[in-house]
CSV table of C-alpha atoms in Angstrom, one decimal:
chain,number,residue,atom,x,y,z
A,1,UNK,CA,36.9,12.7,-10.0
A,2,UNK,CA,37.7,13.9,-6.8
A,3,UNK,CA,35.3,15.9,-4.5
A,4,UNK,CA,35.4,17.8,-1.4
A,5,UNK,CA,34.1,15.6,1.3
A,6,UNK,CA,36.5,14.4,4.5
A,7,UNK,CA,38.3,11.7,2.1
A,8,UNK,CA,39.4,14.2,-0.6
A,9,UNK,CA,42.3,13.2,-2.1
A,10,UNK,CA,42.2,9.3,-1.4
A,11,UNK,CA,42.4,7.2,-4.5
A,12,UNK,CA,40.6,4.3,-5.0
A,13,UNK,CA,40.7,1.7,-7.3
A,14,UNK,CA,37.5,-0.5,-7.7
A,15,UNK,CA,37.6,-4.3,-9.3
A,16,UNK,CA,34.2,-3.9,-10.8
A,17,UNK,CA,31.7,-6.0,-9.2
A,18,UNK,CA,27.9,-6.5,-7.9
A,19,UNK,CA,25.9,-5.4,-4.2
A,20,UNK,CA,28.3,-4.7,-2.4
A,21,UNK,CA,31.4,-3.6,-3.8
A,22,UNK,CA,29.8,-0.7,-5.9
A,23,UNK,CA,28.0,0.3,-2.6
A,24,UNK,CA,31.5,0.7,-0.9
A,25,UNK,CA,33.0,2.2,-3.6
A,26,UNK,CA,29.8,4.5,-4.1
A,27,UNK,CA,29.9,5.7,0.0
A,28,UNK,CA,33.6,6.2,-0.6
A,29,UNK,CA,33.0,8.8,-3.7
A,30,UNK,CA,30.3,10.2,-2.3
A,31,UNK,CA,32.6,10.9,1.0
A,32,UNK,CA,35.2,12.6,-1.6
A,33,UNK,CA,37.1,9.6,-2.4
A,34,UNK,CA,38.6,10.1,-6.1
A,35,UNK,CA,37.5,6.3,-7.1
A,36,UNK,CA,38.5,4.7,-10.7
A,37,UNK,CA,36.4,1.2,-11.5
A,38,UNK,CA,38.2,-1.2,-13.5
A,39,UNK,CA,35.7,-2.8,-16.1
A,40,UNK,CA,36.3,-5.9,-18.3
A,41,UNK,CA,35.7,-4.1,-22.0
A,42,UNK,CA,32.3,-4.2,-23.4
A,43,UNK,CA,30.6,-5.9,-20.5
A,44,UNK,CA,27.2,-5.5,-20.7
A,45,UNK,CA,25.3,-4.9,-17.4
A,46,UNK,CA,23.1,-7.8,-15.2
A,47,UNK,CA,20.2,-6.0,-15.0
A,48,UNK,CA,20.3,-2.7,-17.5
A,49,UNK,CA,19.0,-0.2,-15.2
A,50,UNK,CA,18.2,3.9,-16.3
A,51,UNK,CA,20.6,4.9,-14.5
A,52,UNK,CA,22.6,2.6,-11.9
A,53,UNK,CA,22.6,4.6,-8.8
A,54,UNK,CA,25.3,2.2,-7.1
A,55,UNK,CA,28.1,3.8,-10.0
A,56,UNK,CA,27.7,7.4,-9.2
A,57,UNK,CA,30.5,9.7,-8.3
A,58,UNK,CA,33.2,7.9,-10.4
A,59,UNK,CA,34.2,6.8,-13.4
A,60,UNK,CA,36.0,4.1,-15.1
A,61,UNK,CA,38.5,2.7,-17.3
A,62,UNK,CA,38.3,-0.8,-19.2
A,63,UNK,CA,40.7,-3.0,-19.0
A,64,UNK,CA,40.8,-6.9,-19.2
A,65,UNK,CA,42.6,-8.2,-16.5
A,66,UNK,CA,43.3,-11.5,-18.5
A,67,UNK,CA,45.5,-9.7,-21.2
A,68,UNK,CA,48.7,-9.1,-19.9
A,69,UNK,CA,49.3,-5.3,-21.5
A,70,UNK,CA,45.8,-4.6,-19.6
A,71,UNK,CA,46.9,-6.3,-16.6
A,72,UNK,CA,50.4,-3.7,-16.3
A,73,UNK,CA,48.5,-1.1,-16.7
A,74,UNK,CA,46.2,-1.9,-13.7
A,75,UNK,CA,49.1,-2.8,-11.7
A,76,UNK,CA,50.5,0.9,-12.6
A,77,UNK,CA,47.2,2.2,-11.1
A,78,UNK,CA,46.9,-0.3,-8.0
A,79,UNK,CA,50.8,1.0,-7.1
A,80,UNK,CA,49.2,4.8,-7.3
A,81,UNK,CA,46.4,4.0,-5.1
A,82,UNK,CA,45.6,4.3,-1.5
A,83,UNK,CA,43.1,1.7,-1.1
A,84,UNK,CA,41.7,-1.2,-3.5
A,85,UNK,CA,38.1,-3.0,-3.2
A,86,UNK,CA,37.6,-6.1,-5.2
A,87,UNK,CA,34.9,-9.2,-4.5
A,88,UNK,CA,36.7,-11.7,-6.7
A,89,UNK,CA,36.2,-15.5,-4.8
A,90,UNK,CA,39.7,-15.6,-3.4
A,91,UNK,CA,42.1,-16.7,-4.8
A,92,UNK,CA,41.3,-15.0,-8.7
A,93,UNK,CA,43.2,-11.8,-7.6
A,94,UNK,CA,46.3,-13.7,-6.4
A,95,UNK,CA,46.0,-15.6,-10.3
A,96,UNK,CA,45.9,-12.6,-12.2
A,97,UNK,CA,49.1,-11.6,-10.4
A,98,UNK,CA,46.9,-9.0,-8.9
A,99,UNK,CA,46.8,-10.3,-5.2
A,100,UNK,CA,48.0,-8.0,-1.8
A,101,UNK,CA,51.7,-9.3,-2.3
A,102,UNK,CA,51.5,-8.8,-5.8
A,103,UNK,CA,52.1,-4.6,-4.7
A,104,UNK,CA,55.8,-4.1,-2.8
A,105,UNK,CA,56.4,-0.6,-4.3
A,106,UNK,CA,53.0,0.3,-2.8
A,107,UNK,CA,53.0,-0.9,0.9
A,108,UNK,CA,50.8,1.5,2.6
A,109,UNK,CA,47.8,0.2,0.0
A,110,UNK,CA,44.9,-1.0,2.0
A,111,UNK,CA,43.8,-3.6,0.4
A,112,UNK,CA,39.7,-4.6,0.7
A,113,UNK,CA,38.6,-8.1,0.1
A,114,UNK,CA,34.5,-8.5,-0.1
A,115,UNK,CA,33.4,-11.5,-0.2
A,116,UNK,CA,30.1,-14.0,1.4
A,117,UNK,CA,31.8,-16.6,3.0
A,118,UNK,CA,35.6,-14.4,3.5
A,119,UNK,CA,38.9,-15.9,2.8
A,120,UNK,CA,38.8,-19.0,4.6
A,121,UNK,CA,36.8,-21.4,5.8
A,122,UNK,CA,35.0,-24.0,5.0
A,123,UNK,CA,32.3,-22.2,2.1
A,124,UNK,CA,34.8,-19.6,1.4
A,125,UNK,CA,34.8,-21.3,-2.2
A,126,UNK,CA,31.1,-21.5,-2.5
A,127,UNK,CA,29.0,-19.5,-4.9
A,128,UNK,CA,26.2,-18.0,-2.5
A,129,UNK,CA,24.0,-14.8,-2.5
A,130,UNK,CA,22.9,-12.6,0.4
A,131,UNK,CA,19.9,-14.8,1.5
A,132,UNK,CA,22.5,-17.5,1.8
A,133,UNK,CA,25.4,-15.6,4.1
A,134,UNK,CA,22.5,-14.4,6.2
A,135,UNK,CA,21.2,-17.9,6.6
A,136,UNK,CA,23.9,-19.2,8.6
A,137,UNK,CA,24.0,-16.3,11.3
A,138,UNK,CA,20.6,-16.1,12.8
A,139,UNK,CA,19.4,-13.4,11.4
A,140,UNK,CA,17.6,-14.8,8.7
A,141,UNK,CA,15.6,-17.2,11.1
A,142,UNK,CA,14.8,-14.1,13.3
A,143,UNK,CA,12.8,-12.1,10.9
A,144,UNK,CA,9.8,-13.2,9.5
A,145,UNK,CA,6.4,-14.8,10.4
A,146,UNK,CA,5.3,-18.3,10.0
A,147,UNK,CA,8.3,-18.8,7.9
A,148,UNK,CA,11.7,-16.7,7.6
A,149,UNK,CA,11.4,-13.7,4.7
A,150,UNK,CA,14.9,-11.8,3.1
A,151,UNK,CA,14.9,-8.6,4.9
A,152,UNK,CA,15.7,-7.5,0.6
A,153,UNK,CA,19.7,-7.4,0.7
A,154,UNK,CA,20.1,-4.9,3.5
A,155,UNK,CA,21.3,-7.1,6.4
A,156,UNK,CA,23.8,-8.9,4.1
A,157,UNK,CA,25.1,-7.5,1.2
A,158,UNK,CA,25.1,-3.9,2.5
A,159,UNK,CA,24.5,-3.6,6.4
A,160,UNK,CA,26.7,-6.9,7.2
A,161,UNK,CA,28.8,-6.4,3.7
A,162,UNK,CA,29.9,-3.2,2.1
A,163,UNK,CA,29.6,-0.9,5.2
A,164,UNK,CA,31.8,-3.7,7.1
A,165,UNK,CA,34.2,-3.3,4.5
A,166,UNK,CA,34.2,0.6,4.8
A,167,UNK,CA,35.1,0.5,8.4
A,168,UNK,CA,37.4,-2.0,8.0
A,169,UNK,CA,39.3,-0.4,5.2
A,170,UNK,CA,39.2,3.3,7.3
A,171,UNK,CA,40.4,1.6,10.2
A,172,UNK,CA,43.5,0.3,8.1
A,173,UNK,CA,44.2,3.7,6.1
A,174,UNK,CA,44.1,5.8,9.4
A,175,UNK,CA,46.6,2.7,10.7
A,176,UNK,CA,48.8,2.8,7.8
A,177,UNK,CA,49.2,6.4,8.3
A,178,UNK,CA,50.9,6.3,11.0
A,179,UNK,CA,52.6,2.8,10.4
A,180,UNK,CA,53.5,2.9,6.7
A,181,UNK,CA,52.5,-0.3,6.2
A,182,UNK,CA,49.0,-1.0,4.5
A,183,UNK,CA,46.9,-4.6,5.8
A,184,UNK,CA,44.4,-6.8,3.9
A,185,UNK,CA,40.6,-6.1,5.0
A,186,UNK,CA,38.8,-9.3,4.5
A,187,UNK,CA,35.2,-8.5,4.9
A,188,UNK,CA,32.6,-11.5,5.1
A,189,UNK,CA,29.1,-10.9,4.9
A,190,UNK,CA,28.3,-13.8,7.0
A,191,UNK,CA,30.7,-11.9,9.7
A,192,UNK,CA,29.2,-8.9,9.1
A,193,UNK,CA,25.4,-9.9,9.8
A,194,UNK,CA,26.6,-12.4,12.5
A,195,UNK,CA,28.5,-9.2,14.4
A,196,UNK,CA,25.2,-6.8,13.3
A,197,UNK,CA,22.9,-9.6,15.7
A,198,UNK,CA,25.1,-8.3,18.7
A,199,UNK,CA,22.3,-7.5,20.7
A,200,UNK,CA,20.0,-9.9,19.7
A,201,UNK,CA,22.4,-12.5,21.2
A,202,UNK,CA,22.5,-10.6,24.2
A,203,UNK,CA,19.1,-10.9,24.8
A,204,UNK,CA,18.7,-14.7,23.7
A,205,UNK,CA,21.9,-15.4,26.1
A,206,UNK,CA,20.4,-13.3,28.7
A,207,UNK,CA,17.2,-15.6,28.3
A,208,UNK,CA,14.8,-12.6,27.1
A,209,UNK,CA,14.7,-13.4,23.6
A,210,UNK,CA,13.4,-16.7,22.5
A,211,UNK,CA,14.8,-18.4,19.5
A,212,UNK,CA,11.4,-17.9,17.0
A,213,UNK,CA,9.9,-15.5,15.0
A,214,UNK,CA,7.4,-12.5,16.2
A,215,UNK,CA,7.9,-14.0,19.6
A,216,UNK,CA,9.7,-11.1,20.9
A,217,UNK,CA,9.8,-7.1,21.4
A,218,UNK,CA,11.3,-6.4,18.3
A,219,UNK,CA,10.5,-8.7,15.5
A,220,UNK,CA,7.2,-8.0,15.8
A,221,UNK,CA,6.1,-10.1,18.5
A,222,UNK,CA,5.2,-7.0,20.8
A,223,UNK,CA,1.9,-5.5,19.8
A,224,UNK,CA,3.5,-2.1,20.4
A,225,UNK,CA,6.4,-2.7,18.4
A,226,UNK,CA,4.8,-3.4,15.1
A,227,UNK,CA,2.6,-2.8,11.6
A,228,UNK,CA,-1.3,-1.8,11.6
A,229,UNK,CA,-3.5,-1.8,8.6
A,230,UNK,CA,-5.8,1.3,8.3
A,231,UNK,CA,-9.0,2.3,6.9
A,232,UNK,CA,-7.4,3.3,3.5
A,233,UNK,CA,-5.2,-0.2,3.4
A,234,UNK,CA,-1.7,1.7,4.3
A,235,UNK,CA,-0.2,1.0,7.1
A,236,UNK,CA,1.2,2.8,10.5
A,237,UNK,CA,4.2,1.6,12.4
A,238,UNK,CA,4.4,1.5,16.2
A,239,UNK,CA,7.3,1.3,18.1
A,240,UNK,CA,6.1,2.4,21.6
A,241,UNK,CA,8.5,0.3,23.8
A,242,UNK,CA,9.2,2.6,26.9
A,243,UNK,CA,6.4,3.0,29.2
A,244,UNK,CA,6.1,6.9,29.2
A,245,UNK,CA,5.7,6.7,25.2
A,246,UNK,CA,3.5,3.8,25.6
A,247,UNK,CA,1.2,5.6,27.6
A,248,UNK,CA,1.3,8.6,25.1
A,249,UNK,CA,0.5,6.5,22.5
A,250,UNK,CA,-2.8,4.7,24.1
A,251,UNK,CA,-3.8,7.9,25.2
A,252,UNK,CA,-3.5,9.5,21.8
A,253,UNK,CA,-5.5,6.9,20.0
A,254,UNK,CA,-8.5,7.1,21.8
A,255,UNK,CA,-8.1,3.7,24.1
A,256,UNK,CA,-7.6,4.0,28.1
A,257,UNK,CA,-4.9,2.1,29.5
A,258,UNK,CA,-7.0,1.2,32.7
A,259,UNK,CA,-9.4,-1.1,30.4
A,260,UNK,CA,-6.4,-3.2,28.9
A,261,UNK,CA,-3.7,-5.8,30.1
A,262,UNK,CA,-0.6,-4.6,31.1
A,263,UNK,CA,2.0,-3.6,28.9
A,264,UNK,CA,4.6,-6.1,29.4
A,265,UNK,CA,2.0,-9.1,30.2
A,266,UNK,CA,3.0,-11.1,27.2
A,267,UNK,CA,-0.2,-13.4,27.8
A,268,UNK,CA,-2.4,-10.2,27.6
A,269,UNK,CA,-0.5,-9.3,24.0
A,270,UNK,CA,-3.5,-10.9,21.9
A,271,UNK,CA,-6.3,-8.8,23.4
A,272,UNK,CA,-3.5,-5.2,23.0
A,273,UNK,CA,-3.1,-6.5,20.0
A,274,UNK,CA,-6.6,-7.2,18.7
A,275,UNK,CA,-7.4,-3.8,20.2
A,276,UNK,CA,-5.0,-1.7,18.4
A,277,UNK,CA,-6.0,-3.8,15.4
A,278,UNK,CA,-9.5,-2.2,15.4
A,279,UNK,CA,-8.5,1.0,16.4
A,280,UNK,CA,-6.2,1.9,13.3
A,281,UNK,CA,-9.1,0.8,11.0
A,282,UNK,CA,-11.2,3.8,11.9
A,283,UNK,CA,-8.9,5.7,9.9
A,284,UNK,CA,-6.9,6.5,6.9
A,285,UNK,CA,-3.2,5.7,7.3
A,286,UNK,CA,-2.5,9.8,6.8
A,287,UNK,CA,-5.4,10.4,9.3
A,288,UNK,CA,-3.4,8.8,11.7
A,289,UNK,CA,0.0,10.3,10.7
A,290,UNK,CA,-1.8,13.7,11.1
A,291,UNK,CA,-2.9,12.9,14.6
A,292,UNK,CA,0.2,11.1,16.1
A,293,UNK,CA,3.2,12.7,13.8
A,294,UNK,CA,5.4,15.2,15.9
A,295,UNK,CA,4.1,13.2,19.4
A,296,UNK,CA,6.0,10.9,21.5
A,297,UNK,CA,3.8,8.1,20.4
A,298,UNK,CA,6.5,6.4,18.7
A,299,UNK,CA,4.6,6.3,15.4
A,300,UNK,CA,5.3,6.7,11.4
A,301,UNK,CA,3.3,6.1,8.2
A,302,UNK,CA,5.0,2.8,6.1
A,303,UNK,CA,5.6,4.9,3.1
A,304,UNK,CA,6.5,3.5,-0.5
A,305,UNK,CA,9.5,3.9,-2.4
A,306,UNK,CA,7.5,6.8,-4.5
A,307,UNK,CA,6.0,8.5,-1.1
A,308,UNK,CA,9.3,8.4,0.8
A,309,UNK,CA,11.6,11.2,-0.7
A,310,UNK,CA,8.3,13.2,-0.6
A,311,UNK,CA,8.0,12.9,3.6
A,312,UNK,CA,8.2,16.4,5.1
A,313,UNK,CA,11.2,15.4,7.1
A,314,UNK,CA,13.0,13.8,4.5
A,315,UNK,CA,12.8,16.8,2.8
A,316,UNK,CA,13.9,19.5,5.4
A,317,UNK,CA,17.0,17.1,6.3
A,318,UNK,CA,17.5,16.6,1.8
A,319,UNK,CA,17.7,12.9,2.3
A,320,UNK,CA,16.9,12.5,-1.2
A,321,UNK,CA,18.0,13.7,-4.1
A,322,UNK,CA,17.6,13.4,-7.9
A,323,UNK,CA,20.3,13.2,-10.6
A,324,UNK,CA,19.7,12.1,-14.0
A,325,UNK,CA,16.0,12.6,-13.1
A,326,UNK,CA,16.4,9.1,-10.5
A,327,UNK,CA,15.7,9.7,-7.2
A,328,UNK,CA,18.2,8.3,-5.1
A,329,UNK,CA,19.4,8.9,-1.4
A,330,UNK,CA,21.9,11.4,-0.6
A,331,UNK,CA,24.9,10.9,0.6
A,332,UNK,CA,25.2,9.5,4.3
A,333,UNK,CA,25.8,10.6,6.8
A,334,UNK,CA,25.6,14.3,7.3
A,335,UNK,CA,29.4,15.8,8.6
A,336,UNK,CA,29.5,19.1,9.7
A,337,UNK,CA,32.4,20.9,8.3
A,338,UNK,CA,33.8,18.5,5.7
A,339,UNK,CA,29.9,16.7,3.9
A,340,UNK,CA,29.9,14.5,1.2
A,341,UNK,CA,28.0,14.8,-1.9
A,342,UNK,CA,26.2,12.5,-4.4
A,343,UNK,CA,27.5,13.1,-7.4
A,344,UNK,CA,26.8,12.5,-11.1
A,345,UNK,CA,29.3,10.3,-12.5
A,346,UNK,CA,28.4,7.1,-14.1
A,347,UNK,CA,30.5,8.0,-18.0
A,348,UNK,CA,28.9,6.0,-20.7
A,349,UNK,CA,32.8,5.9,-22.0
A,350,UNK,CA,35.6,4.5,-20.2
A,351,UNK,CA,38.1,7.4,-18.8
A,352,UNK,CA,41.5,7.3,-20.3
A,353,UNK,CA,44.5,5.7,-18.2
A,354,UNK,CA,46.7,8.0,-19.1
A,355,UNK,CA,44.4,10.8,-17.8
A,356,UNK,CA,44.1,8.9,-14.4
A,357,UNK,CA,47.5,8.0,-13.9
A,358,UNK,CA,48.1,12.1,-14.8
A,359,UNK,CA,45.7,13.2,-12.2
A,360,UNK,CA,47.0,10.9,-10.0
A,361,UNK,CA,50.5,12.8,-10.3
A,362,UNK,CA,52.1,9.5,-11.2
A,363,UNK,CA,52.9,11.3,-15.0
């Protein structure tokens, strides 16, 4: 199921898995990537979902990787592929005879490793979920108020995971290109999200970021870089941080800059805060997206999941789309000459092996 973005003609196998290993695999199809998931026969799904947006593009074939007729045949499409994603705890791969060395007729295959903790270390065989890899790198303790809150999985499992794992396993196709000789991508979340807080360690080591929550300019800390409730109970976002938007953005709801403490007077942030508290409650949250949307104000409506794909701007750049009648982002992001696509693809039937393998021009 190959399609006609920049990766056209790259074949991927997928070792079915959860979070972030579909999301790869998904960015990979949509991107043009010809993609096969291997599933364990009959498994039924953790949470049964309409239609499970993190499988589209591809299809898959059902093998059980514990039977040893099963497992040849996988090995017969792991030696056809390009690239591999799995997010087994390591050391399962290397049991089932599946592991990187396991592959000497195929040695440009990149192979992709996901995992929390990565290959080594100390927790490397420790169950753990997002909330847990994200603990340990300072993110999690940066985000929140009075106590830290999961930014949902997006830091971890997808920011710090699967689009780690995509970088890292482009880097070593483009490298085994001109090398011949494939490498092992291991992709840790907790490396990931530690690498993600780049420059929020710049800051705290440059002493202008202090080590608690919605004590700084970006964690909400900054009364112009934050949430308001309106009149209606929605709620704008602010993120005036420059002083030429700053100004704009006093100026434009109603308040005059010569009556309030300066804008980088941290001890003066109550009374800007307080302020701009009182001012947003005049109005609607769309009354206040109609007056400051298009400006240099900095500001946005906090839309829901069912207002976003709605947004005029959304729309005009068709960041959304809707297969199988689920609305679901489009593919990311946007290439000039060669785009991707999301595509339909999630077979209720597995795909024959034989019809892969033919495809493939292995028969």
């Amino acid at each position: 199921m190959s399609g006609h973005g920049p990766l056209s003609g790259v074949k991927v196998i997928e070792i079915q898995g959860l979070g972030p290993t579909p999301f790869a695999a998904m960015w990979l199809a949509d991107m043009g990537a010809d993609v096969v998931r291997i599933e364990r026969p009959n498994l039924k799904p953790l949470i049964p979902q309409k239609v499970d947006v993190l499988n589209r593009g591809r299809g898959f074939v059902a093998l059980d990787l514990k039977s040893g007729g099963d497992r040849d045949v996988a090995r017969d499409l792991i030696n056809s592929a390009d690239m591999l994603i799995e997010g087994m705890r390591p050391g399962v791969m290397e049991r089932l005879g599946l592991g990187p060395g396991d592959f000497p007729d195929n040695p440009k295959l990149v192979y992709g490793r996901m995992t929390g903790w990565g290959q080594s270390g100390p927790l490397a065989q420790s169950a753990g979920h997002d909330i847990n890899y994200i603990a340990i790198t300072g993110a999690l303790h940066a985000i929140g108020g009075t106590h830290p809150v999961p930014p949902l999985n997006l830091i971890g499992d997808f920011g710090g995971g699967a689009m780690y794992l995509v970088s890292g396993m482009l880097a070593a196709l483009h490298g085994a290109e001109r090398s011949g000789k494939g490498q092992v991508v291991d992709a840790a979340i907790s490396d990931g999200t530690a690498h993600l807080m780049a420059m929020i360690y710049s800051m705290y080591g440059s002493g202008i970021w202090a080590d608690e929550r919605e004590a700084n300019l970006l964690d909400g800390g900054a009364p112009f870089y934050t949430t308001y409730q309106c009149a209606c109970g929605g709620h704008m976002s602010v993120g005036a941080l420059e002083a030429k938007f700053y100004a704009e953005f006093v100026d434009r709801i109603g308040l005059s800059g010569a009556d309030l403490p300066a804008q980088m007077d941290v001890s003066g942030w109550p009374k800007l805060r307080a302020a701009f508290a009182a001012r947003f409650l005049e109005k609607s949250r769309d009354g206040w997206a109609a007056l400051l949307d298009g400006t240099d104000a900095c500001c946005a409506p906090v839309l829901s999941l069912a207002e976003a794909a709605s947004h005029p701007h959304n729309q005009a750049r068709g960041s959304f789309t809707q297969i199988a009648e689920v609305t679901q982002p489009s593919a990311a992001p946007q290439l000039s000459d060669t785009p991707g696509s999301a595509r339909a693809g999630e077979e209720p039937e597995p795909q024959s092996v034989e019809e892969v393998l033919v495809r493939w021009g292995v028969r």
